[in-house]
Amino acid sequence: VQAEKMAEMKNQEEEENRQKMLLAQKREEGKKRRLEQEKANLAARSRDDLRCPIVVIMGHVDTGKTKLLDKIRKTNVQEGEAGGITQQIGATYFEKKTLLSQTAKLNETEKFDLNLPGMLVIDTPGHESFTNLRSRGSSLCDVAILVVDLMHGLEQQTIESLTMLRNRGTPFVVALNKVDRCYAWKTCKDTPIRDALKEQSEGTLQEFRSRASDAKLQLQEQGVNSNIYWEMGDEDWTNSDFVPLVPTSAVTGEGVQDILLLLCQIAQRKLWKQLMWCANLQCTVLEVKAIDGLGMTVDVLVVNGFLREGDRAVFCTLDGPIVAEIRGLLTPPPSREMRIKSDYIHHKEIKGALGVKVIGNGLEKVMAGTPVMVVGPDDEVEDIKAEVMSDLTKLQDKLSTDKKGVMVQASTLGALEALLQFLREETKPPIPVSAIGIGTIHKRDVTKISIMNEKGCPEFATILAFDVPVEREAREQAEELNVRIFTADII
């Protein structure tokens, strides 16, 4: 009997190992097929099929980023919503005809042939979107507008933004905002900036010129060559690190046309290689939120590829990957005042680049800033799961190995990445991290890190919480267990 039992156990073990081998093999095959397909898709791109460039607005506090964004968005809203500007999820989408009609006056002189399908402007101005919007290792923004206050010149955050843009190699346009503050400025509402400058008196022009050249000098000190964009020669355009300056007024709208047209020109002239639409799905979670009548929804930004209703999508959560069927793809109605739940527009499929709300089951724990992938007919689920989790696993691998360290919680994966890098490299001495999380801080997180007290390192019984809410129960628990919670909105 004993021998029989032993043999049976041995058989079972062999069978299990065989199954494991098979699974691993299938996963490898799936990966190979997927990479080949991705390669083929990359090869199939063409210059005739471009996607919308994704634009982000950066700059110092109070330079007028949000005003400029509103101005860019609202040109045409008065004439009714037919303007073709739709408020996307987390981004504003301009159709091609809108771009054409908004830049018509300027284009009479510029004669620029637009072949972009539109433009997508990310709604969160500033750093956050830049660090948070990552998509499988690349940042999600193609081109940026750096807003500089003409009256104050470069300020601290402007310089930080500059460094960020240059490190990533993102091309950008500088908006010299607040021209309407120049002495005795005559307002020419929503006109191209050169037309507006023709109307000004000599004194106003002199002030404008001297301030603009100051800004140019300050940029030069930061190592940025720039020039007012219509004074740039052809060799400046071809020289990749030359930055165009556009004088604008976010209040009265002069120069807004110029910015739009300039962004399109940069996208078409310099970025067409990375703007070729590609069938590989490139999709990032912006945020997860509960909506009445729809349950938990996930807002995503689809950069490339398709998302379709009924797709099996793989999302990334702290408890590992989950596979969920996409039950609905929604975009808000064109007029943005409506927050009525029935008024979302349903789509059968979405082609990048667009922002969209995804409905599905069990999406509560999906984390912002993580990638989304779809299981195709030829794909192996296990391979896709591993791929989706790869960004997070990379972070977890870098955590302190001796299990001693603080707990870090951030609002998105991108922010968490930036934060861990900051603690590891820019703090002297570096702060060890033993646990990470994304989203709200719960009681269980407090309990988890309180072990540090028992391990004899009470200084590590600490949670660094960036831009995330803390539950009341968690706070109470923290007081009982001697855990400190530090909160901050920015790093």
XYZ file of C-alpha atoms in Angstrom:
491
model
C 0.000 0.000 0.000
C 2.787 2.347 0.991
C 4.602 1.798 -2.300
C 1.408 2.391 -4.282
C 0.810 5.652 -2.465
C 4.369 6.760 -3.133
C 4.068 5.946 -6.828
C 0.764 7.788 -7.061
C 2.237 10.864 -5.411
C 5.203 10.746 -7.731
C 2.903 10.532 -10.767
C 0.879 13.463 -9.518
C 4.012 15.511 -8.998
C 5.259 14.720 -12.497
C 1.882 15.607 -13.952
C 1.913 18.955 -12.112
C 5.397 19.741 -13.334
C 4.358 18.820 -16.862
C 1.391 21.181 -16.601
C 3.656 23.958 -15.339
C 6.074 23.389 -18.205
C 3.208 23.456 -20.689
C 1.877 26.702 -19.235
C 5.285 28.355 -19.363
C 5.777 27.141 -22.913
C 2.364 28.414 -24.008
C 3.126 31.731 -22.375
C 6.423 32.006 -24.221
C 4.744 31.129 -27.525
C 2.058 33.711 -26.834
C 4.711 36.308 -26.120
C 6.546 35.463 -29.335
C 3.343 35.764 -31.376
C 2.474 39.050 -29.683
C 5.901 40.578 -30.301
C 5.805 39.488 -33.954
C 2.341 40.996 -34.358
C 3.522 44.221 -32.709
C 6.476 44.323 -35.071
C 4.213 43.817 -38.078
C 1.896 46.579 -36.846
C 4.825 48.952 -36.459
C 5.936 48.164 -39.989
C 2.431 48.838 -41.326
C 2.335 52.457 -40.136
C 2.169 55.168 -42.757
C 2.608 58.912 -42.950
C -0.919 59.227 -44.314
C -2.525 57.795 -41.193
C -1.532 60.005 -38.272
C -3.071 60.079 -34.804
C -3.837 63.189 -32.786
C -0.811 64.676 -31.079
C -1.185 64.877 -27.299
C -0.455 68.322 -25.914
C 0.229 69.288 -22.316
C 0.444 72.807 -20.862
C 3.148 73.600 -18.303
C 4.503 76.640 -16.503
C 4.747 78.517 -13.210
C 1.748 79.164 -10.966
C -0.263 82.186 -12.124
C 1.267 82.489 -15.555
C -2.141 81.781 -17.028
C -1.985 78.073 -17.920
C -5.591 77.330 -17.073
C -6.820 80.536 -18.671
C -4.942 79.710 -21.830
C -6.398 76.198 -21.802
C -9.896 77.633 -21.401
C -9.252 80.092 -24.187
C -8.046 77.349 -26.507
C -11.105 75.314 -25.571
C -13.740 78.015 -25.754
C -12.984 79.730 -28.997
C -16.297 78.991 -30.752
C -18.355 77.886 -27.799
C -20.465 81.021 -28.067
C -21.563 80.072 -31.566
C -23.012 76.852 -30.233
C -21.315 73.554 -29.719
C -20.980 72.692 -33.378
C -17.389 73.794 -32.968
C -16.334 70.176 -32.813
C -14.488 70.563 -29.547
C -15.492 67.724 -27.312
C -14.642 67.512 -23.685
C -12.955 64.159 -23.501
C -12.238 62.218 -20.372
C -9.302 64.105 -18.920
C -8.585 65.741 -22.252
C -10.089 68.085 -24.791
C -10.374 66.825 -28.328
C -10.303 69.166 -31.349
C -11.531 67.861 -34.662
C -9.602 68.729 -37.771
C -12.306 71.100 -39.043
C -12.228 72.988 -35.751
C -8.494 73.448 -35.989
C -8.942 74.672 -39.543
C -11.723 77.106 -38.705
C -9.907 78.440 -35.645
C -6.718 79.129 -37.529
C -8.368 80.260 -40.764
C -7.453 83.929 -40.432
C -3.811 83.135 -39.752
C -3.655 80.462 -42.402
C -4.450 83.001 -45.109
C -0.861 84.163 -44.714
C 0.753 80.913 -43.552
C -0.652 78.580 -46.232
C -0.115 75.485 -44.103
C -1.540 72.161 -45.240
C -2.969 70.376 -42.215
C -3.211 66.589 -42.334
C -3.547 65.736 -38.650
C -6.895 64.167 -37.667
C -7.168 66.553 -34.720
C -5.486 67.431 -31.484
C -5.840 66.224 -27.898
C -5.037 68.661 -25.092
C -4.572 67.138 -21.640
C -6.707 68.969 -19.103
C -4.501 68.877 -16.049
C -2.039 71.657 -16.558
C 1.393 71.224 -15.192
C 3.784 68.684 -13.774
C 1.242 66.164 -12.575
C 0.132 65.132 -15.989
C 3.696 64.922 -17.082
C 4.825 62.523 -14.408
C 1.556 60.620 -14.195
C 0.870 60.047 -17.827
C 3.248 57.291 -18.685
C 2.467 54.613 -21.162
C 4.593 51.492 -21.169
C 7.744 53.404 -20.451
C 7.194 56.490 -22.574
C 5.543 59.644 -21.435
C 2.165 60.227 -22.958
C 2.752 63.685 -24.231
C 4.030 64.484 -27.699
C 4.392 68.239 -27.548
C 4.107 70.861 -24.820
C 3.204 74.511 -24.365
C 5.411 76.226 -21.808
C 3.665 79.328 -20.508
C 5.900 82.226 -19.478
C 4.569 85.425 -17.950
C 5.860 88.232 -20.170
C 5.749 90.578 -17.175
C 7.781 88.388 -14.824
C 10.023 86.365 -17.090
C 11.180 82.876 -16.097
C 10.221 81.679 -12.634
C 11.204 78.666 -10.549
C 8.597 76.199 -11.830
C 9.153 77.367 -15.385
C 12.771 76.360 -15.059
C 11.782 72.993 -13.562
C 9.374 72.409 -16.433
C 12.113 73.300 -18.887
C 14.439 70.734 -17.344
C 11.723 68.095 -17.459
C 10.920 68.756 -21.102
C 14.566 68.725 -22.105
C 15.270 65.488 -20.210
C 12.429 63.770 -22.015
C 13.295 65.373 -25.327
C 9.743 66.671 -25.728
C 9.479 69.484 -28.286
C 7.731 72.590 -26.987
C 6.465 76.069 -27.830
C 6.876 78.959 -25.420
C 3.798 81.136 -24.944
C 4.781 84.624 -23.816
C 1.505 85.225 -22.062
C -0.122 88.444 -20.806
C 0.847 90.732 -23.729
C -2.359 92.605 -22.953
C -0.596 93.921 -19.808
C 1.792 95.981 -21.940
C 1.200 99.720 -21.458
C -1.752 101.084 -23.450
C -2.376 97.773 -25.226
C -5.258 97.957 -27.687
C -7.293 94.764 -27.507
C -7.949 92.970 -30.798
C -10.023 90.041 -29.646
C -8.929 86.560 -30.847
C -6.793 87.882 -33.714
C -3.490 86.437 -34.926
C -0.775 88.157 -32.894
C 0.925 89.916 -35.802
C -2.344 91.616 -36.768
C -2.755 92.724 -33.154
C 0.779 94.120 -32.990
C 0.176 96.207 -36.127
C -2.579 98.031 -34.251
C -0.416 99.063 -31.288
C 1.266 102.425 -30.771
C 5.051 102.812 -30.947
C 5.469 102.981 -27.148
C 3.560 99.750 -26.613
C 5.606 98.004 -29.272
C 8.844 99.176 -27.668
C 7.797 97.776 -24.304
C 6.743 94.512 -25.931
C 10.051 94.214 -27.778
C 12.184 94.899 -24.735
C 10.224 92.422 -22.587
C 10.342 89.769 -25.294
C 14.099 90.132 -25.656
C 14.464 89.879 -21.858
C 12.601 86.575 -21.963
C 14.816 85.441 -24.827
C 17.910 86.249 -22.773
C 16.625 84.386 -19.735
C 15.904 81.348 -21.885
C 19.410 81.671 -23.322
C 20.797 81.512 -19.763
C 18.994 78.175 -19.381
C 20.613 77.013 -22.595
C 17.526 77.363 -24.788
C 17.819 79.114 -28.142
C 14.572 80.799 -29.028
C 13.120 83.394 -31.318
C 9.761 84.966 -32.010
C 8.321 82.424 -34.339
C 7.742 84.529 -37.452
C 11.316 85.835 -37.204
C 12.744 82.321 -37.310
C 14.666 81.520 -40.457
C 14.414 78.168 -42.223
C 17.615 76.894 -40.636
C 16.154 77.629 -37.190
C 13.188 75.421 -38.026
C 15.371 72.536 -39.090
C 17.637 73.002 -36.067
C 15.936 70.703 -33.597
C 16.679 72.530 -30.358
C 15.418 75.913 -31.494
C 12.265 76.967 -29.637
C 9.577 79.230 -31.116
C 8.132 82.025 -28.938
C 4.487 82.990 -29.364
C 3.199 86.148 -27.710
C -0.340 85.481 -26.451
C -3.062 86.875 -24.281
C -5.154 84.271 -22.496
C -7.691 86.925 -21.511
C -8.451 88.516 -24.863
C -7.256 85.714 -27.099
C -4.594 87.331 -29.257
C -2.083 84.767 -30.447
C -4.160 81.704 -29.539
C -4.585 80.925 -33.243
C -0.834 81.148 -33.649
C -0.250 78.596 -30.891
C -2.703 76.099 -32.362
C -1.235 76.392 -35.832
C 2.306 76.220 -34.518
C 1.584 73.033 -32.563
C 0.162 71.468 -35.715
C 3.201 72.547 -37.690
C 5.626 71.120 -35.144
C 3.653 67.888 -34.967
C 3.634 67.479 -38.727
C 7.157 68.642 -39.441
C 9.083 67.075 -36.596
C 6.935 64.435 -34.969
C 5.253 62.628 -37.805
C 7.347 59.529 -37.137
C 5.974 59.083 -33.623
C 2.489 60.231 -34.630
C 1.952 57.480 -37.177
C -1.069 55.609 -35.891
C -0.242 52.090 -34.876
C -2.514 49.105 -34.248
C -0.666 48.109 -31.063
C -2.897 49.088 -28.190
C -1.253 51.739 -26.053
C -3.574 52.676 -23.257
C -3.125 54.153 -19.787
C -5.477 54.472 -16.812
C -6.061 58.104 -15.828
C -8.344 57.552 -12.853
C -10.848 55.207 -11.302
C -14.079 56.651 -10.017
C -17.586 55.660 -9.024
C -20.411 57.094 -11.130
C -24.069 56.832 -10.112
C -25.810 54.164 -12.111
C -22.634 52.856 -13.710
C -20.695 51.625 -10.698
C -16.918 51.778 -10.757
C -15.605 53.156 -14.027
C -12.058 53.539 -15.261
C -11.030 56.580 -17.269
C -8.345 55.687 -19.776
C -6.394 57.457 -22.459
C -6.073 55.388 -25.629
C -3.012 56.592 -27.521
C -2.724 53.975 -30.250
C -4.753 50.981 -31.347
C -8.435 50.184 -30.795
C -10.558 49.500 -27.740
C -13.792 47.675 -28.511
C -16.882 46.816 -26.529
C -16.706 43.157 -25.514
C -12.892 43.050 -25.498
C -11.261 41.069 -22.716
C -9.052 43.670 -21.132
C -6.330 43.090 -18.565
C -5.922 45.715 -15.842
C -3.285 46.101 -13.162
C -4.225 46.090 -9.462
C -2.185 45.817 -6.271
C -3.537 42.286 -5.847
C -2.258 41.278 -9.250
C -3.704 41.454 -12.772
C -7.447 41.116 -13.430
C -9.203 40.217 -16.668
C -12.506 41.981 -17.268
C -14.808 42.231 -20.215
C -15.337 45.793 -21.419
C -19.079 46.293 -21.003
C -19.188 49.830 -22.305
C -17.073 52.650 -23.730
C -18.389 56.104 -22.948
C -17.450 59.656 -23.792
C -19.213 62.673 -22.307
C -21.755 64.532 -24.437
C -20.328 67.417 -26.476
C -21.810 70.109 -24.234
C -19.848 69.901 -21.031
C -22.398 71.232 -18.576
C -24.287 67.973 -18.470
C -23.439 65.623 -15.712
C -26.519 63.491 -16.211
C -25.545 59.860 -16.219
C -27.805 58.781 -19.056
C -26.262 61.307 -21.375
C -22.951 59.639 -22.006
C -22.411 58.628 -25.618
C -21.812 54.900 -26.110
C -19.237 53.680 -28.582
C -18.690 50.279 -30.159
C -15.016 51.030 -30.679
C -12.529 53.785 -29.963
C -9.516 54.574 -32.124
C -6.559 56.360 -30.498
C -5.774 58.995 -29.506
C -8.875 59.575 -27.344
C -9.886 59.654 -23.721
C -12.717 57.302 -22.766
C -14.554 55.875 -19.761
C -14.557 52.081 -19.489
C -17.307 50.128 -17.690
C -16.693 46.602 -16.501
C -16.968 44.333 -13.470
C -14.533 44.333 -10.564
C -12.560 47.399 -11.533
C -12.479 48.919 -8.019
C -8.829 48.185 -7.415
C -7.389 49.239 -10.762
C -4.530 51.684 -10.254
C -4.114 55.019 -11.977
C -1.152 55.359 -14.289
C -0.938 51.661 -15.140
C -1.208 50.219 -18.649
C -4.253 48.384 -20.035
C -3.921 45.566 -22.546
C -6.419 43.504 -24.481
C -6.303 39.724 -24.936
C -6.513 39.136 -28.670
C -7.672 35.907 -30.350
C -4.085 34.625 -30.648
C -2.845 35.825 -27.266
C -2.059 33.849 -24.141
C -3.743 35.400 -21.102
C -0.782 34.647 -18.827
C 1.663 36.465 -21.085
C -0.556 39.556 -21.269
C -1.001 39.510 -17.478
C 2.743 39.456 -16.928
C 3.228 42.276 -19.419
C 0.594 44.485 -17.783
C 2.159 44.007 -14.379
C 5.725 44.509 -15.584
C 5.922 48.217 -14.662
C 4.725 47.568 -11.130
C 6.863 44.463 -10.652
C 9.908 46.498 -11.696
C 9.115 48.982 -8.930
C 8.539 46.253 -6.360
C 11.867 44.653 -7.250
C 13.626 47.883 -6.341
C 12.183 48.048 -2.818
C 14.508 47.753 0.125
C 15.556 44.128 0.404
C 16.084 43.913 4.163
C 12.382 44.705 4.593
C 13.175 47.787 6.676
C 11.851 51.091 5.440
C 8.901 53.456 5.259
C 5.695 52.967 3.317
C 5.042 55.173 0.304
C 1.608 55.764 -1.151
C 0.922 57.889 -4.248
C -2.027 58.684 -6.486
C -0.722 57.128 -9.705
C 1.980 54.777 -10.900
C 3.898 57.619 -12.565
C 3.887 59.682 -9.374
C 4.958 56.644 -7.368
C 7.844 56.065 -9.762
C 8.965 59.679 -9.522
C 8.666 59.590 -5.750
C 10.642 56.389 -5.261
C 13.362 57.734 -7.505
C 13.411 60.937 -5.459
C 13.718 59.056 -2.147
C 16.381 56.760 -3.568
C 18.530 59.272 -5.413
C 17.861 62.834 -4.378
C 17.508 62.603 -0.603
C 20.708 62.528 1.408
C 20.910 60.002 2.951
C 18.446 57.930 0.895
C 15.239 56.853 2.624
C 14.623 53.097 2.434
C 11.138 52.012 1.344
C 9.677 48.663 2.314
C 6.124 48.917 0.973
C 4.345 50.801 -1.789
C 0.740 51.443 -2.695
C -1.466 53.449 -4.996
C -4.634 55.214 -3.887
C -6.410 55.722 -0.548
C -4.734 54.732 2.699
C -6.720 52.120 4.634
C -6.506 50.658 8.098
C -4.707 47.556 6.801
C -1.867 49.711 5.422
C -1.300 51.216 8.859
C -1.283 47.802 10.486
C 1.176 46.541 7.867
C 3.770 49.237 8.476
C 3.355 49.223 12.277
C 5.470 46.051 12.314
C 8.484 48.346 12.041
C 7.940 49.285 15.700
C 8.310 45.634 16.666
C 11.352 45.214 14.439
C 13.030 47.893 16.504
C 13.076 50.618 13.857
C 10.299 52.920 15.046
C 11.504 55.673 12.695
C 10.332 53.564 9.748
C 6.811 53.158 11.144
C 5.886 55.980 8.816
C 3.651 56.451 5.799
C 4.499 59.068 3.186
C 1.236 59.884 1.455
C 1.299 61.968 -1.685
C -1.908 63.378 -3.053
C -3.996 60.518 -1.620
C -6.866 60.554 0.887
C -6.473 58.905 4.312
C -9.461 57.091 5.818
C -10.564 58.240 9.253
C -10.223 54.733 10.671
C -6.686 54.607 9.353
C -5.815 57.813 11.206
C -7.256 56.464 14.457
C -5.402 53.184 13.989
C -2.187 55.123 13.335
C -2.452 56.957 16.659
C -2.984 53.704 18.523
C -0.099 51.927 16.837
C 2.352 54.843 16.836
C 2.494 55.196 13.068
C 3.146 58.625 11.595
C 1.393 59.650 8.409
C 2.901 62.516 6.449
C 0.686 63.939 3.719
C 1.580 66.319 0.907
C 0.098 67.299 -2.426
C 3.300 67.633 -4.369
C 6.721 66.069 -4.093
